[in-house]
Amino acid sequence: MKLLVTGGAGFIGSNFIRYILGKYSNYEIINLDNLTYAGNLENLKNIESGIGKGRYSFIKGDIADEQCVDGILRNGLDAIVNFAAESHVDRSIDNARIFLETNVVGTQVLLDAALRHKIGRYMQISTDEVYGSLGQTGFFTESTPIAPNSPYSASKAGADLLVRAYFETFGLPVLTTRCSNNYGPYQFPEKLIPLFITNALADQPLPLYGDGLNIRDWIYVEDHCAGIDCVLHNGRVGEVYNIGGNCEKTNKDITSTILTELSKPETLIKYVKDRPGHDRRYAIDCTKIRTELGWSQHYDFAAGMKKTIAWYLDNKPWWQRIKTGEYLEFYKRWYDDRK
Ligand code: NAD
Ligand code: DAU
């Protein structure tokens, strides 16, 4: 199988490339990524000369660039897996424009090209955030109405609706996954878990938004990759599949776990102004992917967090370089405003 993976230099995309090349010795992958602040070729170090030798290649380019995408698809492909996105809610509150350009227009460009070149399967990697926020009870199922609350989730919902429309209108063989919060190696250190691990290691404050009681459903990234693999190969076209960790935690719980694991004091916690439009609770019902496709999780939260913390401890140069680079510009502006 020959796959185009977009956004493969980011967190989940790079984990997915490693997962697929490790599992299928005859698969080929082209990684299309325009290397935004979140894209990092170090995430794929040694792939070209190691497990991906002769069957992995990287192209620097934008998914919204029609010519670039067309040139790649002209060479023949079996499937596209679209991870490429602007993915950080806080950045979308700061400036939404690029979110629409990449997440909506980029998806439309990929869909049109997939149609033109008769691609066998198009997979959209989406998010549980398109469903909006839950109250104290209940779960998101695939038939929960879409009700996004941030510019990020609105742009992802827009993309999901385009994907659905290309199935209904043109019969394009599409599949969509909507996953909950991922954590694991190579996650950019401005998302909750890597930010708090790396701040705690440097004895810097951990900025908890609001009362710290918002709930997310956490999944170890490799389990998400395994779910995408199941849907890519065995999912029914036109369908949406939820993927979740069955692991609801408040942000305060997450923070305490990190501080305990690193033997750091609770005094590092700093309550700051809340994120505007902050969704209160996410929880995924993933009965469909479990019963239809036989997917199940391998890592529970304790095991996943141990692996994740160990990775950040073992890879200090990776995150220290990021935390002293351009990323600071956004981080400083955003957090100064929340003090
Ligand atoms: P990330 O921000 O770490 O990586 C995104 C990647 O996309 C980067 O490598 C970036 O350079 C690339 N990219 C951005 N704009 C591009 C463009 N115009 N053309 C080509 N490449 C571009 O994101 P992530 O956390 O790995 O998320 C990957 C996907 O999974 C996203 O679509 C996101 O919405 C979805 N998702 C993420 C989570 C999560 O918890 N992180 C959960 C569910 C779904
Ligand atoms: O649910 C899936 C989504 O999970 C993905 O679609 C997004 O791409 C991904 O970024 C993630 O979105 P969140 O907004 O949930 O992730 P984030 O790590 O930014 O925040 C997790 C929770 O922690 C959220 O309730 C906000 C809170 N938070 C976050 C940061 C960065 C804090 O309290 N302090 C912080 O400094």
CSV table of C-alpha atoms and ligand atoms in Angstrom, one decimal:
chain,number,residue,atom,x,y,z
A,1,MET,CA,0.0,0.0,0.0
A,2,LYS,CA,1.2,3.5,-0.8
A,3,LEU,CA,0.0,6.2,1.6
A,4,LEU,CA,0.1,10.0,1.5
A,5,VAL,CA,0.3,11.1,5.2
A,6,THR,CA,-0.1,14.9,5.6
A,7,GLY,CA,1.2,16.6,8.7
A,8,GLY,CA,3.5,13.7,9.4
A,9,ALA,CA,6.1,15.9,11.0
A,10,GLY,CA,3.8,16.8,13.9
A,11,PHE,CA,2.9,14.9,17.1
A,12,ILE,CA,0.4,12.3,16.0
A,13,GLY,CA,1.5,12.1,12.4
A,14,SER,CA,5.1,11.2,13.2
A,15,ASN,CA,3.9,8.6,15.7
A,16,PHE,CA,1.6,7.2,13.0
A,17,ILE,CA,4.3,7.0,10.4
A,18,ARG,CA,6.6,5.1,12.8
A,19,TYR,CA,3.7,2.8,13.7
A,20,ILE,CA,2.7,2.0,10.1
A,21,LEU,CA,6.3,1.5,8.8
A,22,GLY,CA,7.0,-0.8,11.9
A,23,LYS,CA,3.9,-2.9,11.4
A,24,TYR,CA,3.7,-3.3,7.6
A,25,SER,CA,7.1,-4.0,6.0
A,26,ASN,CA,5.9,-3.5,2.4
A,27,TYR,CA,4.0,-0.2,2.9
A,28,GLU,CA,5.3,3.1,1.4
A,29,ILE,CA,4.7,6.5,2.9
A,30,ILE,CA,5.0,10.0,1.4
A,31,ASN,CA,4.9,12.6,4.2
A,32,LEU,CA,3.6,16.1,3.1
A,33,ASP,CA,4.2,18.8,5.7
A,34,ASN,CA,4.9,22.5,5.4
A,35,LEU,CA,6.8,22.5,8.8
A,36,THR,CA,4.9,25.1,10.8
A,37,TYR,CA,6.0,25.9,14.3
A,38,ALA,CA,4.6,22.4,15.2
A,39,GLY,CA,6.2,20.4,12.4
A,40,ASN,CA,9.7,19.1,13.3
A,41,LEU,CA,11.7,16.7,11.2
A,42,GLU,CA,13.6,15.7,14.3
A,43,ASN,CA,10.4,13.7,15.2
A,44,LEU,CA,11.3,11.4,12.3
A,45,LYS,CA,15.0,11.3,12.8
A,46,ASN,CA,16.6,8.0,11.4
A,47,ILE,CA,13.4,7.0,9.7
A,48,GLU,CA,14.8,7.4,6.2
A,49,SER,CA,17.9,5.3,6.9
A,50,GLY,CA,16.1,3.0,9.4
A,51,ILE,CA,12.7,1.3,9.2
A,52,GLY,CA,11.6,3.5,6.3
A,53,LYS,CA,14.6,2.9,4.2
A,54,GLY,CA,13.6,3.0,0.5
A,55,ARG,CA,9.9,3.4,1.4
A,56,TYR,CA,9.6,6.7,3.2
A,57,SER,CA,10.0,10.2,1.6
A,58,PHE,CA,9.4,13.7,2.8
A,59,ILE,CA,8.0,16.6,0.8
A,60,LYS,CA,7.9,20.1,2.2
A,61,GLY,CA,4.6,21.6,1.0
A,62,ASP,CA,1.2,23.0,1.9
A,63,ILE,CA,-1.9,20.9,1.7
A,64,ALA,CA,-3.7,24.0,0.5
A,65,ASP,CA,-1.3,24.3,-2.5
A,66,GLU,CA,-3.3,22.6,-5.3
A,67,GLN,CA,-0.3,22.2,-7.7
A,68,CYS,CA,1.9,20.6,-5.0
A,69,VAL,CA,-0.8,18.1,-4.0
A,70,ASP,CA,-1.7,17.3,-7.6
A,71,GLY,CA,1.9,16.6,-8.4
A,72,ILE,CA,2.1,14.1,-5.6
A,73,LEU,CA,-1.1,12.3,-6.4
A,74,ARG,CA,-0.3,12.1,-10.1
A,75,ASN,CA,2.3,9.4,-9.2
A,76,GLY,CA,-0.4,7.0,-8.0
A,77,LEU,CA,-1.5,6.4,-4.3
A,78,ASP,CA,-3.8,4.0,-2.5
A,79,ALA,CA,-4.9,6.3,0.3
A,80,ILE,CA,-4.5,9.7,1.9
A,81,VAL,CA,-4.5,10.1,5.7
A,82,ASN,CA,-4.9,13.8,6.6
A,83,PHE,CA,-3.4,14.8,9.9
A,84,ALA,CA,-2.2,18.3,8.7
A,85,ALA,CA,-3.9,21.0,10.7
A,86,GLU,CA,-3.4,24.0,12.9
A,87,SER,CA,-4.2,22.1,16.1
A,88,HIS,CA,-4.0,24.4,19.2
A,89,VAL,CA,-7.2,25.9,20.5
A,90,ASP,CA,-5.3,28.8,22.3
A,91,ARG,CA,-3.7,29.8,19.0
A,92,SER,CA,-7.0,29.8,17.2
A,93,ILE,CA,-8.4,32.2,19.8
A,94,ASP,CA,-5.4,34.5,19.2
A,95,ASN,CA,-5.8,34.4,15.4
A,96,ALA,CA,-8.2,32.2,13.5
A,97,ARG,CA,-7.3,32.9,9.9
A,98,ILE,CA,-4.6,30.2,9.3
A,99,PHE,CA,-7.0,27.7,10.9
A,100,LEU,CA,-9.5,28.2,8.1
A,101,GLU,CA,-6.8,28.3,5.4
A,102,THR,CA,-5.2,25.0,6.5
A,103,ASN,CA,-8.0,23.1,8.2
A,104,VAL,CA,-10.9,24.0,5.8
A,105,VAL,CA,-9.3,25.1,2.5
A,106,GLY,CA,-6.5,22.5,2.8
A,107,THR,CA,-9.0,19.7,3.3
A,108,GLN,CA,-11.0,20.9,0.3
A,109,VAL,CA,-7.8,20.9,-1.9
A,110,LEU,CA,-7.0,17.3,-0.7
A,111,LEU,CA,-10.6,16.1,-1.4
A,112,ASP,CA,-10.7,17.6,-4.9
A,113,ALA,CA,-7.3,16.0,-5.7
A,114,ALA,CA,-8.4,12.7,-4.3
A,115,LEU,CA,-11.5,12.8,-6.5
A,116,ARG,CA,-9.5,13.8,-9.6
A,117,HIS,CA,-7.0,11.0,-9.1
A,118,LYS,CA,-9.5,8.4,-8.0
A,119,ILE,CA,-7.8,7.7,-4.6
A,120,GLY,CA,-9.1,4.5,-3.0
A,121,ARG,CA,-9.5,5.8,0.5
A,122,TYR,CA,-9.4,9.3,2.0
A,123,MET,CA,-9.1,9.5,5.8
A,124,GLN,CA,-9.8,12.7,7.8
A,125,ILE,CA,-8.3,12.8,11.3
A,126,SER,CA,-10.7,14.8,13.3
A,127,THR,CA,-11.4,15.5,16.9
A,128,ASP,CA,-14.0,15.1,19.6
A,129,GLU,CA,-14.0,18.9,20.0
A,130,VAL,CA,-16.4,19.2,17.0
A,131,TYR,CA,-19.1,17.9,19.3
A,132,GLY,CA,-18.7,20.8,21.7
A,133,SER,CA,-19.0,20.4,25.5
A,134,LEU,CA,-20.8,17.8,27.7
A,135,GLY,CA,-22.5,18.5,31.0
A,136,GLN,CA,-21.7,16.3,34.0
A,137,THR,CA,-23.1,13.1,32.4
A,138,GLY,CA,-23.3,11.5,29.0
A,139,PHE,CA,-20.8,10.7,26.2
A,140,PHE,CA,-20.2,11.8,22.6
A,141,THR,CA,-21.4,9.2,20.1
A,142,GLU,CA,-21.0,9.4,16.4
A,143,SER,CA,-24.6,10.8,16.2
A,144,THR,CA,-24.1,13.6,18.7
A,145,PRO,CA,-24.8,16.8,16.8
A,146,ILE,CA,-21.8,18.9,15.9
A,147,ALA,CA,-21.6,22.1,18.0
A,148,PRO,CA,-18.0,23.5,18.0
A,149,ASN,CA,-17.1,26.2,20.5
A,150,SER,CA,-13.6,27.4,19.5
A,151,PRO,CA,-12.3,28.7,16.1
A,152,TYR,CA,-10.1,25.6,16.0
A,153,SER,CA,-13.0,23.2,16.5
A,154,ALA,CA,-15.2,25.2,14.2
A,155,SER,CA,-12.6,24.8,11.4
A,156,LYS,CA,-12.3,21.1,12.1
A,157,ALA,CA,-16.1,20.7,12.0
A,158,GLY,CA,-16.1,22.6,8.7
A,159,ALA,CA,-13.6,20.1,7.3
A,160,ASP,CA,-15.7,17.2,8.6
A,161,LEU,CA,-18.7,18.5,6.8
A,162,LEU,CA,-16.8,18.9,3.6
A,163,VAL,CA,-15.6,15.3,3.9
A,164,ARG,CA,-19.2,14.2,4.4
A,165,ALA,CA,-20.3,16.3,1.4
A,166,TYR,CA,-17.7,14.8,-0.9
A,167,PHE,CA,-19.1,11.3,0.0
A,168,GLU,CA,-22.7,12.3,-0.6
A,169,THR,CA,-22.2,14.4,-3.7
A,170,PHE,CA,-19.3,12.6,-5.5
A,171,GLY,CA,-19.2,9.2,-3.9
A,172,LEU,CA,-15.6,9.8,-2.8
A,173,PRO,CA,-14.6,6.9,-0.4
A,174,VAL,CA,-14.0,8.8,2.8
A,175,LEU,CA,-13.6,7.9,6.4
A,176,THR,CA,-13.5,10.1,9.5
A,177,THR,CA,-12.1,9.5,12.9
A,178,ARG,CA,-12.8,11.7,15.9
A,179,CYS,CA,-10.5,11.2,18.8
A,180,SER,CA,-10.1,12.6,22.3
A,181,ASN,CA,-7.0,14.2,23.8
A,182,ASN,CA,-3.7,12.4,22.9
A,183,TYR,CA,-0.5,12.4,24.9
A,184,GLY,CA,2.8,10.7,24.4
A,185,PRO,CA,6.3,11.3,22.8
A,186,TYR,CA,6.9,14.2,20.4
A,187,GLN,CA,3.9,16.3,21.5
A,188,PHE,CA,4.7,20.0,21.1
A,189,PRO,CA,5.3,21.5,24.6
A,190,GLU,CA,2.5,24.0,24.6
A,191,LYS,CA,-0.3,21.4,25.0
A,192,LEU,CA,-1.2,20.6,28.7
A,193,ILE,CA,0.7,17.4,29.4
A,194,PRO,CA,4.1,18.2,27.7
A,195,LEU,CA,3.9,21.9,28.9
A,196,PHE,CA,3.4,20.9,32.5
A,197,ILE,CA,6.0,18.1,32.4
A,198,THR,CA,8.7,20.4,30.9
A,199,ASN,CA,7.7,23.4,33.1
A,200,ALA,CA,7.9,21.2,36.2
A,201,LEU,CA,11.3,19.9,35.2
A,202,ALA,CA,12.5,23.5,35.0
A,203,ASP,CA,10.7,24.5,38.2
A,204,GLN,CA,8.5,26.9,36.3
A,205,PRO,CA,4.9,27.6,37.2
A,206,LEU,CA,2.1,25.3,35.8
A,207,PRO,CA,-0.7,27.7,34.5
A,208,LEU,CA,-4.0,25.9,35.3
A,209,TYR,CA,-6.9,27.6,33.5
A,210,GLY,CA,-10.0,28.6,35.6
A,211,ASP,CA,-10.7,26.2,38.4
A,212,GLY,CA,-8.7,23.4,36.9
A,213,LEU,CA,-11.8,21.1,36.9
A,214,ASN,CA,-12.4,20.9,33.1
A,215,ILE,CA,-12.4,17.3,32.1
A,216,ARG,CA,-10.7,15.6,29.1
A,217,ASP,CA,-10.7,12.0,28.0
A,218,TRP,CA,-7.0,11.0,27.6
A,219,ILE,CA,-5.6,8.4,25.2
A,220,TYR,CA,-2.0,7.4,24.6
A,221,VAL,CA,-1.0,8.3,21.1
A,222,GLU,CA,-0.1,4.8,20.0
A,223,ASP,CA,-3.6,3.6,20.8
A,224,HIS,CA,-5.0,6.4,18.6
A,225,CYS,CA,-2.6,5.3,15.8
A,226,ALA,CA,-3.9,1.7,16.2
A,227,GLY,CA,-7.4,3.0,15.9
A,228,ILE,CA,-6.6,4.9,12.7
A,229,ASP,CA,-5.0,1.8,11.3
A,230,CYS,CA,-8.2,-0.3,11.9
A,231,VAL,CA,-10.4,2.3,10.3
A,232,LEU,CA,-8.1,2.8,7.3
A,233,HIS,CA,-8.1,-0.9,6.5
A,234,ASN,CA,-11.6,-2.0,7.7
A,235,GLY,CA,-13.8,1.0,8.2
A,236,ARG,CA,-16.9,1.4,6.2
A,237,VAL,CA,-16.7,4.3,3.7
A,238,GLY,CA,-18.8,7.3,4.5
A,239,GLU,CA,-18.7,6.5,8.3
A,240,VAL,CA,-17.4,8.4,11.3
A,241,TYR,CA,-15.6,6.4,14.1
A,242,ASN,CA,-15.0,7.9,17.5
A,243,ILE,CA,-11.8,6.9,19.3
A,244,GLY,CA,-11.3,7.6,23.0
A,245,GLY,CA,-9.3,6.6,26.0
A,246,ASN,CA,-12.2,5.9,28.4
A,247,CYS,CA,-10.1,7.9,30.8
A,248,GLU,CA,-11.8,11.1,32.1
A,249,LYS,CA,-9.5,13.3,34.2
A,250,THR,CA,-9.7,16.9,35.4
A,251,ASN,CA,-6.8,19.1,34.5
A,252,LYS,CA,-6.0,19.2,38.2
A,253,ASP,CA,-5.8,15.4,38.4
A,254,ILE,CA,-3.3,15.5,35.4
A,255,THR,CA,-1.3,18.2,37.1
A,256,SER,CA,-1.1,16.2,40.4
A,257,THR,CA,0.0,13.1,38.6
A,258,ILE,CA,2.8,15.0,36.9
A,259,LEU,CA,4.0,16.6,40.1
A,260,THR,CA,4.0,13.4,42.0
A,261,GLU,CA,5.8,11.4,39.3
A,262,LEU,CA,8.5,14.2,39.2
A,263,SER,CA,8.6,14.7,43.0
A,264,LYS,CA,7.8,18.4,42.5
A,265,PRO,CA,5.8,20.6,44.9
A,266,GLU,CA,2.1,21.6,44.4
A,267,THR,CA,3.3,25.2,44.9
A,268,LEU,CA,4.3,25.2,41.3
A,269,ILE,CA,0.6,25.3,40.3
A,270,LYS,CA,-0.6,28.8,39.3
A,271,TYR,CA,-4.3,29.3,38.7
A,272,VAL,CA,-4.7,31.8,35.8
A,273,LYS,CA,-7.5,33.4,33.8
A,274,ASP,CA,-9.7,30.8,32.1
A,275,ARG,CA,-9.5,30.1,28.3
A,276,PRO,CA,-12.4,31.9,26.6
A,277,GLY,CA,-15.2,29.5,25.5
A,278,HIS,CA,-13.4,26.7,27.5
A,279,ASP,CA,-15.3,23.4,27.0
A,280,ARG,CA,-16.1,21.9,30.3
A,281,ARG,CA,-16.1,18.2,29.7
A,282,TYR,CA,-15.3,15.7,26.9
A,283,ALA,CA,-16.0,11.9,27.1
A,284,ILE,CA,-16.1,9.6,24.2
A,285,ASP,CA,-18.3,6.5,23.6
A,286,CYS,CA,-16.2,4.3,21.3
A,287,THR,CA,-18.5,1.3,21.2
A,288,LYS,CA,-18.7,1.5,17.4
A,289,ILE,CA,-14.9,1.1,16.6
A,290,ARG,CA,-14.7,-1.6,19.4
A,291,THR,CA,-17.6,-3.7,18.2
A,292,GLU,CA,-17.3,-3.2,14.4
A,293,LEU,CA,-13.6,-3.2,14.0
A,294,GLY,CA,-12.3,-5.0,17.1
A,295,TRP,CA,-10.1,-2.1,18.2
A,296,SER,CA,-9.1,-1.9,21.9
A,297,GLN,CA,-6.7,0.1,23.9
A,298,HIS,CA,-3.3,-1.2,25.0
A,299,TYR,CA,-2.2,1.4,27.5
A,300,ASP,CA,-4.0,2.6,30.6
A,301,PHE,CA,-3.4,6.1,31.9
A,302,ALA,CA,-0.7,5.0,34.5
A,303,ALA,CA,1.3,3.1,31.9
A,304,GLY,CA,0.9,5.8,29.2
A,305,MET,CA,2.0,8.6,31.6
A,306,LYS,CA,5.0,6.7,32.8
A,307,LYS,CA,6.2,6.2,29.2
A,308,THR,CA,5.5,9.8,28.4
A,309,ILE,CA,7.3,11.3,31.4
A,310,ALA,CA,10.2,9.0,30.7
A,311,TRP,CA,10.4,10.1,27.1
A,312,TYR,CA,10.5,13.8,28.1
A,313,LEU,CA,13.2,13.0,30.7
A,314,ASP,CA,15.3,11.2,28.1
A,315,ASN,CA,14.8,13.8,25.3
A,316,LYS,CA,15.6,17.1,27.0
A,317,PRO,CA,17.5,18.6,24.0
A,318,TRP,CA,14.3,18.0,21.8
A,319,TRP,CA,12.1,20.2,24.0
A,320,GLN,CA,14.7,22.6,25.3
A,321,ARG,CA,15.4,23.7,21.8
A,322,ILE,CA,11.7,24.3,21.1
A,323,LYS,CA,11.2,26.1,24.4
A,324,THR,CA,14.0,28.6,23.7
A,325,GLY,CA,13.0,29.2,20.1
A,326,GLU,CA,10.3,31.3,18.3
A,327,TYR,CA,7.5,29.5,20.1
A,328,LEU,CA,8.2,31.6,23.1
A,329,GLU,CA,6.8,34.6,21.3
A,330,PHE,CA,3.2,33.2,21.3
A,331,TYR,CA,3.6,31.6,24.7
A,332,LYS,CA,4.7,34.8,26.4
A,333,ARG,CA,2.0,36.9,24.8
A,334,TRP,CA,-0.7,34.4,25.6
A,335,TYR,CA,0.3,33.7,29.2
A,336,ASP,CA,1.1,37.3,30.1
A,337,ASP,CA,-2.5,38.0,29.3
A,338,ARG,CA,-3.7,35.2,31.6
A,339,LYS,CA,-1.8,36.2,34.7
B,1,NAD,P1,0.4,19.1,15.5
B,1,NAD,O1,0.1,20.5,15.6
B,1,NAD,O2,1.4,18.5,16.4
B,1,NAD,O3,0.9,18.7,14.0
B,1,NAD,C1,0.3,19.3,12.9
B,1,NAD,C2,1.3,19.1,11.7
B,1,NAD,O4,0.6,19.6,10.5
B,1,NAD,C3,2.6,19.8,11.8
B,1,NAD,O5,3.6,18.9,11.4
B,1,NAD,C4,2.5,21.0,10.8
B,1,NAD,O6,3.7,21.4,10.3
B,1,NAD,C5,1.6,20.3,9.8
B,1,NAD,N1,0.8,21.4,9.0
B,1,NAD,C6,0.1,22.4,9.5
B,1,NAD,N2,-0.4,23.1,8.5
B,1,NAD,C7,-0.1,22.5,7.3
B,1,NAD,C8,-0.3,22.7,6.0
B,1,NAD,N3,-1.0,23.8,5.6
B,1,NAD,N4,0.2,21.9,5.0
B,1,NAD,C9,1.0,20.8,5.4
B,1,NAD,N5,1.2,20.5,6.7
B,1,NAD,C10,0.7,21.4,7.7
B,1,NAD,O7,-1.0,18.3,15.6
B,1,NAD,P2,-1.3,16.9,16.2
B,1,NAD,O8,-1.6,17.1,17.7
B,1,NAD,O9,-0.3,15.9,15.8
B,1,NAD,O10,-2.7,16.7,15.5
B,1,NAD,C11,-2.8,16.0,14.2
B,1,NAD,C12,-4.2,15.9,13.8
B,1,NAD,O11,-5.0,15.2,14.7
B,1,NAD,C13,-4.9,17.3,13.6
B,1,NAD,O12,-5.7,17.2,12.5
B,1,NAD,C14,-5.7,17.4,14.9
B,1,NAD,O13,-6.9,18.2,14.6
B,1,NAD,C15,-6.1,15.9,15.1
B,1,NAD,N6,-6.3,15.6,16.5
B,1,NAD,C16,-5.4,15.9,17.5
B,1,NAD,C17,-5.7,15.5,18.8
B,1,NAD,C18,-4.7,15.8,19.9
B,1,NAD,O14,-5.0,15.5,21.1
B,1,NAD,N7,-3.5,16.3,19.6
B,1,NAD,C19,-6.8,14.7,19.1
B,1,NAD,C20,-7.7,14.5,18.1
B,1,NAD,C21,-7.5,14.9,16.8
B,2,DAU,O1,-9.9,16.8,22.3
B,2,DAU,C1,-9.0,16.7,21.3
B,2,DAU,C2,-8.2,17.9,21.2
B,2,DAU,O2,-7.3,17.9,22.3
B,2,DAU,C3,-7.5,18.1,19.9
B,2,DAU,O3,-8.4,18.2,18.8
B,2,DAU,C4,-6.6,19.3,19.9
B,2,DAU,O4,-5.8,19.4,18.7
B,2,DAU,C5,-5.6,19.2,21.1
B,2,DAU,O5,-4.8,20.4,21.2
B,2,DAU,C6,-6.4,19.0,22.4
B,2,DAU,O6,-7.2,20.2,22.7
B,2,DAU,P1,-7.3,20.8,24.2
B,2,DAU,O7,-7.7,22.2,24.1
B,2,DAU,O8,-8.2,19.9,25.0
B,2,DAU,O9,-5.8,20.6,24.6
B,2,DAU,P2,-4.8,21.5,25.5
B,2,DAU,O10,-3.6,20.6,25.8
B,2,DAU,O11,-4.6,22.8,24.9
B,2,DAU,O12,-5.7,21.7,26.9
B,2,DAU,C7,-6.1,20.5,27.6
B,2,DAU,C8,-6.8,21.1,28.8
B,2,DAU,O13,-5.9,21.8,29.7
B,2,DAU,C9,-7.9,22.1,28.5
B,2,DAU,O14,-9.0,22.0,29.4
B,2,DAU,C10,-7.2,23.5,28.8
B,2,DAU,C11,-6.2,23.1,29.9
B,2,DAU,N1,-5.0,23.9,29.9
B,2,DAU,C12,-4.2,23.9,28.8
B,2,DAU,C13,-3.0,24.6,28.8
B,2,DAU,C14,-2.2,24.6,27.5
B,2,DAU,C15,-4.6,24.5,31.1
B,2,DAU,O15,-5.3,24.5,32.1
B,2,DAU,N2,-3.4,25.2,31.1
B,2,DAU,C16,-2.6,25.3,30.0
B,2,DAU,O16,-1.5,25.9,30.0
